Short mmCIF file of C-alpha atoms and ligand atoms in Angstrom, two decimals:
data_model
loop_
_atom_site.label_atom_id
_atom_site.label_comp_id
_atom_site.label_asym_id
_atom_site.label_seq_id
_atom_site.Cartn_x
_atom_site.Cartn_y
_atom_site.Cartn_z
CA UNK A 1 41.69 7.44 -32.20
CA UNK A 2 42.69 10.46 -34.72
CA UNK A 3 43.52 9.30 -38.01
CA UNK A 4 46.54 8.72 -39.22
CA UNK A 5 47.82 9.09 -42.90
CA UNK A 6 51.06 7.59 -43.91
CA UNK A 7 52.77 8.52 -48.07
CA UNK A 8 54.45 5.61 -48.59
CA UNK A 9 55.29 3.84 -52.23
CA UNK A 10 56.44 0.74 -49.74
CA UNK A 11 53.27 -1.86 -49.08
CA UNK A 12 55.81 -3.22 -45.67
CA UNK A 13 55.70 0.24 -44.35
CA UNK A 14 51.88 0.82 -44.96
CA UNK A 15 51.30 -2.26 -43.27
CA UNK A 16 53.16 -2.02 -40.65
CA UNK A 17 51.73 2.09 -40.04
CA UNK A 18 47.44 -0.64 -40.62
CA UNK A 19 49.02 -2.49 -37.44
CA UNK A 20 50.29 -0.48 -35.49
CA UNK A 21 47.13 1.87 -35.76
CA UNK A 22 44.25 0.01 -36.96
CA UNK A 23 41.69 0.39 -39.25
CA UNK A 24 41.90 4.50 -38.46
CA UNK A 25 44.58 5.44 -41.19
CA UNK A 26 44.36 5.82 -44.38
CA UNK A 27 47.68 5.66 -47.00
CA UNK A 28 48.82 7.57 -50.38
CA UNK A 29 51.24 6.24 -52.55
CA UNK A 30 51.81 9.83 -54.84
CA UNK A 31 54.81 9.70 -57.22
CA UNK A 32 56.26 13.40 -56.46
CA UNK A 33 56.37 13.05 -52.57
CA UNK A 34 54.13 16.46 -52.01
CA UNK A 35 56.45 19.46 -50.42
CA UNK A 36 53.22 21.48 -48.94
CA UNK A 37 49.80 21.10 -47.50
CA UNK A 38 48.62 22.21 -50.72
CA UNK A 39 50.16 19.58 -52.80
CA UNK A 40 49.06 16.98 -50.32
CA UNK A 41 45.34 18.18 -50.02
CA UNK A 42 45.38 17.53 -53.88
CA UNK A 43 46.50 14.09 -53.31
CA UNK A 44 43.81 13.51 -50.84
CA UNK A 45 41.30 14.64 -53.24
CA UNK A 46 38.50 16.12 -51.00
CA UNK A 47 39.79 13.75 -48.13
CA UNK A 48 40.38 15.58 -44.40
CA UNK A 49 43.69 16.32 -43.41
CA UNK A 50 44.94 13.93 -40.64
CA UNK A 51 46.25 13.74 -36.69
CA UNK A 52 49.82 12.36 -37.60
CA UNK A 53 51.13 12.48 -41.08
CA UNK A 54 53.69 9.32 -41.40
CA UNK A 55 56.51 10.32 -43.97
CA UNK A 56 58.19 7.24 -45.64
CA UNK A 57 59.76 9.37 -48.82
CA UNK A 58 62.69 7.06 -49.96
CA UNK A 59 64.22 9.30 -52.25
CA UNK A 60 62.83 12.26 -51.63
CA UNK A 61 63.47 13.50 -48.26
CA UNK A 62 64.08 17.39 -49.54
CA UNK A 63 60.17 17.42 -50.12
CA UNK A 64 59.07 15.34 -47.27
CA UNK A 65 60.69 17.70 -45.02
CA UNK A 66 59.28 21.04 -46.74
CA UNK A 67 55.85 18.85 -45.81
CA UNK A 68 56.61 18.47 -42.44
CA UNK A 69 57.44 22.12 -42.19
CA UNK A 70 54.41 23.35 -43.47
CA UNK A 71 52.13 20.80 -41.85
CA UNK A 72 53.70 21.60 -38.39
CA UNK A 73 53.84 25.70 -38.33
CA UNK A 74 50.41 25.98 -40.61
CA UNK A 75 48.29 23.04 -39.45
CA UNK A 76 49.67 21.57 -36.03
CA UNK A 77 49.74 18.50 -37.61
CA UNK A 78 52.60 15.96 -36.19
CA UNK A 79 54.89 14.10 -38.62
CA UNK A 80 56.55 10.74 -37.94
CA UNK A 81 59.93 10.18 -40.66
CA UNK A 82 60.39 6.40 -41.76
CA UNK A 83 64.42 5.79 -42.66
CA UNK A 84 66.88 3.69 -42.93
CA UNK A 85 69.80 6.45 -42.66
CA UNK A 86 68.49 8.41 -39.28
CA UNK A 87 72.20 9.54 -38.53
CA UNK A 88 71.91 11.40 -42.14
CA UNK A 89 68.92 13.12 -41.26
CA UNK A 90 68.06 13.20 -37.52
CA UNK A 91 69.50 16.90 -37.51
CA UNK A 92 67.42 17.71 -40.74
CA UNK A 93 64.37 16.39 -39.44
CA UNK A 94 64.21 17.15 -35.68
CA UNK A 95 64.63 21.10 -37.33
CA UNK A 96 61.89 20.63 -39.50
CA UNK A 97 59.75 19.68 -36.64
CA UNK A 98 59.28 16.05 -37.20
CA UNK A 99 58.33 14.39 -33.84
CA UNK A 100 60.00 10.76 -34.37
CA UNK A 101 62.00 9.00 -37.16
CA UNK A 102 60.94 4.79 -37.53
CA UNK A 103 62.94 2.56 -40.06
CA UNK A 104 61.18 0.79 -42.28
CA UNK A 105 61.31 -2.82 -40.61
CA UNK A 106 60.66 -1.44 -37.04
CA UNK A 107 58.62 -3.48 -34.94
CA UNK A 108 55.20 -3.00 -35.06
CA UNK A 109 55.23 -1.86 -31.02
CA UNK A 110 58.14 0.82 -31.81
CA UNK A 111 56.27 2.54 -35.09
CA UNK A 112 52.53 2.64 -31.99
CA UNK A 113 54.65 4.27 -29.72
CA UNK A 114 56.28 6.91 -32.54
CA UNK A 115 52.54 7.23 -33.46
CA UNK A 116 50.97 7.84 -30.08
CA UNK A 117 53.88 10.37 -28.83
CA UNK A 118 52.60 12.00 -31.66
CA UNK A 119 49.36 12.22 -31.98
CA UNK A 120 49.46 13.45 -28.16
CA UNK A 121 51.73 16.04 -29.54
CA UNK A 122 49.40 16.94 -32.62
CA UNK A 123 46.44 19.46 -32.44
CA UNK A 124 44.55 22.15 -30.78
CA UNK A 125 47.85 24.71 -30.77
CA UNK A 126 46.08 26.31 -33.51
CA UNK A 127 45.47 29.41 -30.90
CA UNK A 128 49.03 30.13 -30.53
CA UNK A 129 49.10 31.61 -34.33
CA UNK A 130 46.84 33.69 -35.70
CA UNK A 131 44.95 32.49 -38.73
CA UNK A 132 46.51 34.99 -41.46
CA UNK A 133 49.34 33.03 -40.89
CA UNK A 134 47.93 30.05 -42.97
CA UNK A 135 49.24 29.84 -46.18
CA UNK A 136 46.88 31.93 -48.58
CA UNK A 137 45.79 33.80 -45.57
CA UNK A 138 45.19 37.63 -46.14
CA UNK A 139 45.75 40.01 -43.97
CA UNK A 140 43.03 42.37 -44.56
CA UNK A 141 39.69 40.93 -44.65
CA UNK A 142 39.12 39.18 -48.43
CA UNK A 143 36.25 40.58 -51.11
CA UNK A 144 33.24 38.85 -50.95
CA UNK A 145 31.96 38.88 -54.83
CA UNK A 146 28.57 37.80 -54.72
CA UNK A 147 26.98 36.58 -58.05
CA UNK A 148 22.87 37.42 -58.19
CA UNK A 149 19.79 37.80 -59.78
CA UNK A 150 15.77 37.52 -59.40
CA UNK A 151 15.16 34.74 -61.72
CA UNK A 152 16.70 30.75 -61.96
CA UNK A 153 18.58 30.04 -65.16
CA UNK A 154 20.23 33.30 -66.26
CA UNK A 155 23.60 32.36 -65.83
CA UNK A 156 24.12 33.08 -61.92
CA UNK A 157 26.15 29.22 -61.46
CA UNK A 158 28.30 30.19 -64.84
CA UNK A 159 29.41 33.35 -63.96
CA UNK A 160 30.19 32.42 -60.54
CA UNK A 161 32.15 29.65 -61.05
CA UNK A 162 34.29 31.03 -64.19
CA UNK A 163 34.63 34.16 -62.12
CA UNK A 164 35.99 31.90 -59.46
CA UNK A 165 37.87 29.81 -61.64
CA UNK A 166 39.68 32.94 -63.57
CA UNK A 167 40.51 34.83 -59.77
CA UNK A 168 42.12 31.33 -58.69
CA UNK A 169 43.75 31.13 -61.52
CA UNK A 170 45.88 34.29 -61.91
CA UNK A 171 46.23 34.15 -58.29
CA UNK A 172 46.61 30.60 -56.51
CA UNK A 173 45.22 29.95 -53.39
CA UNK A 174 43.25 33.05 -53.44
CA UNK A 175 39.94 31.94 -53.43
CA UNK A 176 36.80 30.31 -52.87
CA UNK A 177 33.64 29.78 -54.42
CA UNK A 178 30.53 29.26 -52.11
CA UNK A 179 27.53 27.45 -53.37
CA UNK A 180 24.17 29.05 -51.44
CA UNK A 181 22.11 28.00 -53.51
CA UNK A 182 20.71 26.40 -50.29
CA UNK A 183 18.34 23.63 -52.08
CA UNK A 184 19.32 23.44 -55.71
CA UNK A 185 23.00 24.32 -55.71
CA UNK A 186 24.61 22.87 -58.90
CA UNK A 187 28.15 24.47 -58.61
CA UNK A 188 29.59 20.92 -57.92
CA UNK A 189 28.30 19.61 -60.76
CA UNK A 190 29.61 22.82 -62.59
CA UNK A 191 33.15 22.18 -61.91
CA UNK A 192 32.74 18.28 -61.88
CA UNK A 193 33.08 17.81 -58.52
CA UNK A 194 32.47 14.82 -55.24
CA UNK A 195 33.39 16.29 -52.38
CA UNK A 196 33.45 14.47 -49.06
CA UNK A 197 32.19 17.97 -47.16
CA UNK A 198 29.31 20.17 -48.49
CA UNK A 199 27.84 23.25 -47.19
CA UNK A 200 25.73 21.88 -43.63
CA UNK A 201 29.31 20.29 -42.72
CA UNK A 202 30.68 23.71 -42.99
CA UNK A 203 28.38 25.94 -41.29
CA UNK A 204 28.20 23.42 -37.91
CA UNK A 205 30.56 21.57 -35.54
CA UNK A 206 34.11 21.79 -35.51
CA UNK A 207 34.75 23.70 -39.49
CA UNK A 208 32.51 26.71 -37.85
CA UNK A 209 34.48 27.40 -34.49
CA UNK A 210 38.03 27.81 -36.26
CA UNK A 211 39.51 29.35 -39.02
CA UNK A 212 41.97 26.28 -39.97
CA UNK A 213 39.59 23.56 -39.70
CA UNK A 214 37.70 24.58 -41.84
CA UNK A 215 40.09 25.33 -44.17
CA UNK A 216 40.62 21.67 -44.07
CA UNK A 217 36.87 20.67 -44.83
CA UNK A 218 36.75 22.85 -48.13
CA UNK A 219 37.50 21.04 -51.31
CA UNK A 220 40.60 21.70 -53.67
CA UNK A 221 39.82 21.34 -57.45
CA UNK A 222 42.64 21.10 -59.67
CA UNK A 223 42.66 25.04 -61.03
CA UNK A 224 43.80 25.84 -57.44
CA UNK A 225 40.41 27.12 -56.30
CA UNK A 226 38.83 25.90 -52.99
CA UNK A 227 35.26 25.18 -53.03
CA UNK A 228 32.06 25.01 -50.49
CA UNK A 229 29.74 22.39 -52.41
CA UNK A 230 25.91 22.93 -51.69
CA UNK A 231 23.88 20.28 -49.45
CA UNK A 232 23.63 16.95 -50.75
CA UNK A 233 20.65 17.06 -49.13
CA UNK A 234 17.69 19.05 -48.93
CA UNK A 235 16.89 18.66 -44.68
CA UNK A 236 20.50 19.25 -44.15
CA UNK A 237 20.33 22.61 -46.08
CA UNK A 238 17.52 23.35 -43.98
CA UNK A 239 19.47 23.31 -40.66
CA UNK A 240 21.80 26.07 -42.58
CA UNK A 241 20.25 29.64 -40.86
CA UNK A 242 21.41 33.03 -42.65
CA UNK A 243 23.05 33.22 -39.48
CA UNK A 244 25.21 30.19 -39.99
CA UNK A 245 25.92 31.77 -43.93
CA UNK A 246 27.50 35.05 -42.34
CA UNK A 247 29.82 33.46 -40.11
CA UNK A 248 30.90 30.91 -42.87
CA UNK A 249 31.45 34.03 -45.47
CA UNK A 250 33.28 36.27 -42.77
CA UNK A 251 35.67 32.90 -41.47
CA UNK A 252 36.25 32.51 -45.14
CA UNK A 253 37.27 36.70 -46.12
CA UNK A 254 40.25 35.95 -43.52
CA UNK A 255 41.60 33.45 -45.35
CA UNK A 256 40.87 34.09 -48.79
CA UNK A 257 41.70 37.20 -51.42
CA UNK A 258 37.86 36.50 -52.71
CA UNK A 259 35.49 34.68 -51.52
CA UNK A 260 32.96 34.18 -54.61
CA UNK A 261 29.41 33.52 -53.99
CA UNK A 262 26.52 31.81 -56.05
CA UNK A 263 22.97 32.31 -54.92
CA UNK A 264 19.32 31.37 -55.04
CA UNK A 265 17.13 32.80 -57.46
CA UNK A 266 15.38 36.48 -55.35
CA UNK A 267 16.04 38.08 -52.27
CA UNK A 268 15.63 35.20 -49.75
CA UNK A 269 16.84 35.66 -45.94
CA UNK A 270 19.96 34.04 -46.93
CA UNK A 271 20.63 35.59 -50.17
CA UNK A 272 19.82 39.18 -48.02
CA UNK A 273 22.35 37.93 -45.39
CA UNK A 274 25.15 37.33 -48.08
CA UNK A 275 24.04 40.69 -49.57
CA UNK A 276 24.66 42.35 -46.88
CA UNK A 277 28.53 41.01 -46.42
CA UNK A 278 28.81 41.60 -50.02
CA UNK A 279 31.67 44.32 -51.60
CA UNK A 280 30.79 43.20 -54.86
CA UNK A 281 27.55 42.50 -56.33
CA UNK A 282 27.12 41.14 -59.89
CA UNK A 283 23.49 41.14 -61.10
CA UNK A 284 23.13 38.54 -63.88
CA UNK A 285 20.03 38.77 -66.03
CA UNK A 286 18.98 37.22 -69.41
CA UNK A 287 17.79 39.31 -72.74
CA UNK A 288 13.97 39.23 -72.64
CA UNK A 289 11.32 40.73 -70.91
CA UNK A 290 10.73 39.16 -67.43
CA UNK A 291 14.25 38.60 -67.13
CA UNK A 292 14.49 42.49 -67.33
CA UNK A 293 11.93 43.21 -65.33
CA UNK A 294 12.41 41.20 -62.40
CA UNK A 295 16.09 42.71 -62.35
CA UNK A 296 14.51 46.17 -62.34
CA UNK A 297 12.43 45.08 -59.30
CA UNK A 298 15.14 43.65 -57.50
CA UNK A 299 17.24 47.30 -58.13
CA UNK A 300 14.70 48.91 -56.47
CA UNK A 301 13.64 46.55 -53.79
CA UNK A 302 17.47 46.50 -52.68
CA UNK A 303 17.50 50.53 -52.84
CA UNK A 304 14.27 50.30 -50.88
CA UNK A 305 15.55 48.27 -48.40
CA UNK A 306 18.78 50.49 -47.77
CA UNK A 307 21.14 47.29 -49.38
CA UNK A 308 22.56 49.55 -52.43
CA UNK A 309 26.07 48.23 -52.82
CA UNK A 310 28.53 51.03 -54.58
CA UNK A 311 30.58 48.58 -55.60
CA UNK A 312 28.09 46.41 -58.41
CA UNK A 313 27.72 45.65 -62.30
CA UNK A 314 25.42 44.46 -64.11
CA UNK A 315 25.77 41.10 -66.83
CA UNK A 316 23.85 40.97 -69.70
CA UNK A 317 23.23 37.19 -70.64
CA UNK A 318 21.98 35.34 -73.30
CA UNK A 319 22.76 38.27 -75.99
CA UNK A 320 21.70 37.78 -79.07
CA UNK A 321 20.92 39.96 -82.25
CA UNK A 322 17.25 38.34 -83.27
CA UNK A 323 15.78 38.60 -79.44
CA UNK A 324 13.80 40.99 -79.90
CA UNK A 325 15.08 43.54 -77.12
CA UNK A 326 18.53 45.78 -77.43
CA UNK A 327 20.85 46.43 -75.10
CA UNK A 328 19.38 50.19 -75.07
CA UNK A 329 16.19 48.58 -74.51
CA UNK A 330 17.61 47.17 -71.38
CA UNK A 331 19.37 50.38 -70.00
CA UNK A 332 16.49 52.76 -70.45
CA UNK A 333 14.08 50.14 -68.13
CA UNK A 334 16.56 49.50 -65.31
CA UNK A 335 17.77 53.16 -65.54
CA UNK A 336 21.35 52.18 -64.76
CA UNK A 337 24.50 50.87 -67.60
CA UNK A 338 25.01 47.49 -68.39
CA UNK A 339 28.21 46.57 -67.63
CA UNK A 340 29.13 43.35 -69.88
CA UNK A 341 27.21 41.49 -72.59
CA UNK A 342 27.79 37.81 -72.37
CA UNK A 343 26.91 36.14 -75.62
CA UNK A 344 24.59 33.15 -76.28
CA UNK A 345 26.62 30.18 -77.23
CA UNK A 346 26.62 27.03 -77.55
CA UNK A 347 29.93 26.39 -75.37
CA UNK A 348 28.30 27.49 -72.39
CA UNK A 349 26.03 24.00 -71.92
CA UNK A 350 28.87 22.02 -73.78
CA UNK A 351 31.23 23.55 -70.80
CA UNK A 352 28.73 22.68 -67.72
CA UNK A 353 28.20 19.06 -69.20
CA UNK A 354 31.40 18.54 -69.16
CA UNK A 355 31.97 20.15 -65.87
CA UNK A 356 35.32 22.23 -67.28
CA UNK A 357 34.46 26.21 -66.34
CA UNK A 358 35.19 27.81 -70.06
CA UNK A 359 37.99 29.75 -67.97
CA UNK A 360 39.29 26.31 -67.03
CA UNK A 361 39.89 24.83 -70.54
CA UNK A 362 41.43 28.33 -71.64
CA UNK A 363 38.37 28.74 -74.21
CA UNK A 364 39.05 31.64 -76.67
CA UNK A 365 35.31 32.26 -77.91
CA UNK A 366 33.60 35.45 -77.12
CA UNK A 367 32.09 34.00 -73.94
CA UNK A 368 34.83 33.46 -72.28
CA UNK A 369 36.26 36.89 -72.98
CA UNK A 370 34.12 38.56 -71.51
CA UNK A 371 34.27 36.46 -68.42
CA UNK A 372 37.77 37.30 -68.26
CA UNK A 373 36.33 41.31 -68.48
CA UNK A 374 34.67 40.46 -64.96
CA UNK A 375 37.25 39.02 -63.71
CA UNK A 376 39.90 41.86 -64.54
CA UNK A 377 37.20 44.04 -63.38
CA UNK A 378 36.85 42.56 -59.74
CA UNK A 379 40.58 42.62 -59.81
CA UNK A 380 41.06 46.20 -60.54
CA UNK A 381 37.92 47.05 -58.00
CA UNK A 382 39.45 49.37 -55.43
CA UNK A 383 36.35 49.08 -53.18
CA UNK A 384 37.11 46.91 -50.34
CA UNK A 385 35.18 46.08 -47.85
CA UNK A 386 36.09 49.18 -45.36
CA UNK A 387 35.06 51.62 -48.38
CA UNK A 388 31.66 49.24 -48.58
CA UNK A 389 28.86 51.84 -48.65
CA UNK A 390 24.93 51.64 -47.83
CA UNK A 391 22.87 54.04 -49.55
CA UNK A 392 20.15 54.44 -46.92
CA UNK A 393 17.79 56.15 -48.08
CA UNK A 394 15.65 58.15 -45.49
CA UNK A 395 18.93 59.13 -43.99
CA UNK A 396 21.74 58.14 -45.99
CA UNK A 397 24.91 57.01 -44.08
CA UNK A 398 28.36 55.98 -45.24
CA UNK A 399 29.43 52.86 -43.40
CA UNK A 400 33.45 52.66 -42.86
CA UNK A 401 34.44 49.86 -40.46
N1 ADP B 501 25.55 32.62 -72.59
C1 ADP B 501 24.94 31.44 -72.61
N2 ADP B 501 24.72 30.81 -73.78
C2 ADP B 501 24.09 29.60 -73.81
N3 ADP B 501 23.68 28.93 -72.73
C3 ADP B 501 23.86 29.51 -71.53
C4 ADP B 501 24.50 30.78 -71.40
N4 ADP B 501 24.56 31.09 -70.07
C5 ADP B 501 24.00 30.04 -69.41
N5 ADP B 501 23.57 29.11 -70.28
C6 ADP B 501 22.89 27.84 -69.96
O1 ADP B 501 21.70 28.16 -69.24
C7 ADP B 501 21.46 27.24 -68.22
C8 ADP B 501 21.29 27.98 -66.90
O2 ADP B 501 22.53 28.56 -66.53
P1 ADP B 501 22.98 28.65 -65.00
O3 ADP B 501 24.31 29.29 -64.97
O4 ADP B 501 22.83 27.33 -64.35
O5 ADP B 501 21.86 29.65 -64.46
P2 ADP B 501 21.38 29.95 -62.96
O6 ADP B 501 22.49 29.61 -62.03
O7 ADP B 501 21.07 31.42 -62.97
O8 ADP B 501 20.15 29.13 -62.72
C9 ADP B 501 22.61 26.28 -68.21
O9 ADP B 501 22.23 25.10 -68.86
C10 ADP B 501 23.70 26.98 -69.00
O10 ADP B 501 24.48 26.07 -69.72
MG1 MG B 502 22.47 28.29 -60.37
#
């Protein structure tokens, strides 16, 4: 049987949704009765949205209705109404799209037969709208913002997820952060999250044939942004192909403004597959010499390889005044500008053990101002991806889709 959720502050009317429906249901008791799929995903804290939503909101029909608005026209989901005045709000209701009303002390057979009209009535009519309908939807396809670099412990999980933080901030429900880090992905600890659905869940079964499911997989943190966790599990991560990656990233740009990604250290198949979906590439190294140097490599082996994005800047991590190595120093060996200077400081590990992004708690220092540079700077970035450009060089083409 689909699962059923019922929001109910009433134990009775929990108990009788448990009887009528079994063990599959699960129950909320929020204080402010949520008035959108949004505000209800954060009450369900990483939990998958339902079959039948059953509405019991006492005083607060106004929002339970807004609910059952949203959840039927964006997510197909049906809604049953529990009250005790159904003369008051039949009309209401039946326009809002809710498929039964039950009062509270129904018997238990009445509130199974609400529920199984519908749950038959719930579902796969996802077809009839097209996806940039959903709420948060764009219409043209998102920017994917992919965060890089050769080496492991530059800075490549903090930029990407205060980058992601400060876009979903100044513009809610505008994007997601992706953690490809295939094996060692740490974003989830980063933003102090336990999601029910990671990565593998994702990229296979039902979340990879349709746009909304999987909208309903990803998890919602609390500064608005929706996240893809990495693997639990190392074999799972495995079963993830490049292949898998690109379809995950281009499902996501048609529902998201950004779609932020963090990588493995290098060029590996995957990282090359994001790269190559990629409108905006930030290349993250720290101040010393192998840092450097492997970031010079990785300029050229991209420009070698054809996979020169127009659209990319370069972070300067770890800066600091007695390392040895200026910022000129930098500039003249990877023969390009560096872009932004991010600061050593001590608030960066204070900010990951606590899991709060520095663009989360609103930090002030130096750090996070910068950060907030990058994130103006991917805001003001006119490249999209139809102006996306390969440099190939051998014979150099301009790719407009
Ligand atoms: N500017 C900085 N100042 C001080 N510590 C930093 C700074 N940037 C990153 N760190 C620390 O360095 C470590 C590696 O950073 P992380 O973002 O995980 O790198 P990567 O994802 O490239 O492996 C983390 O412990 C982080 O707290
Ligand atoms: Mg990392």
């Amino acid at each position: 049987m689909s699962p059923v959720l019922v929001i109910s502050r009433n134990a009775h009317v929990v108990g009788l949704v448990q009887q009528a429906w079994g063990p599959d249901g699960y129950a909320i008791a929020p204080e402010q009765f949520p008035d959108n799929v949004q505000a209800l995903l954060v009450d369900l804290h990483g939990v998958q949205l339902p079959a039948v939503v059953v509405l019991d909101p006492e005083g607060q029909v106004s929002a339970a209705l807004a609910l059952a608005v949203d959840l039927d026209r964006n997510f197909h989901i049906a809604s049953v109404l529990v009250t005790d005045q159904p003369a008051e709000v039949s009309l209401e209701a039946m326009r809002a799209g809710v498929r039964d009303i039950v009062a509270p002390d129904a018997p238990v057979d009445e509130m199974k037969r609400a529920l199984e009209r519908a749950a038959s009535l719930s579902g796969p009519r996802v077809t009839q709208q097209p996806a940039a309908t959903v709420p948060g939807a764009v219409n043209q396809r998102g920017k994917v913002v992919t965060v890089a670099s050769p080496k492991g412990g530059v800075g490549k999980t903090t930029v990407s997820t205060n980058l992601a933080v400060g876009l979903a901030q100044r513009l809610p429900q505008s994007t997601v952060l992706v953690d490809l880090d295939i094996h060692f992905g740490d974003v989830a600890s980063a933003l102090n999250v336990t999601a029910e659905f990671t990565l593998p869940d994702m990229a296979h079964g039902p979340a990879s044939q349709d746009a909304l499911a999987l909208k309903s997989y990803l998890y919602l943190h609390q500064t608005g942004l929706y996240v893809v966790p990495g693997s639990e599990s190392p074999a799972a991560a495995d079963a993830v192909t490049s292949r898998d990656v690109v379809h995950l990233l281009d499902t996501l740009a048609t529902q998201f403004k950004y779609v932020v990604v963090d990588t493995a250290p290098g060029l590996s198949e995957h990282t090359l597959a994001v790269l190559d979906q990629t409108d905006v590439l930030v290349l993250v190294t720290s101040l010393d010499v192998p840092g450097v140097r492997g970031l010079r490599k990785e300029l050229d082996t991209l420009r070698d390889i054809g996979l020169m994005l127009e659209s990319r800047s370069v972070v300067l991590n770890f800066m600091h005044p007695s390392r040895g190595i200026s910022v000129g120093d930098v500039e003249a060996s990877i023969g390009r500008k560096v872009d932004f200077q991010i600061p050593q400081s001590n608030s960066v590990p204070i900010s990951v053990n606590q899991g709060i992004p520095l663009l989360q708690s609103g930090s002030r220092d130096p750090v996070a101002k910068t950060l907030r540079a990058i994130v103006d700077s991917i805001e003001t970035e006119k490249v999209g991806h139809k102006g996306r450009r390969f440099l190939d060089f051998g014979h150099k083409k301009e790719v407009t889709q």
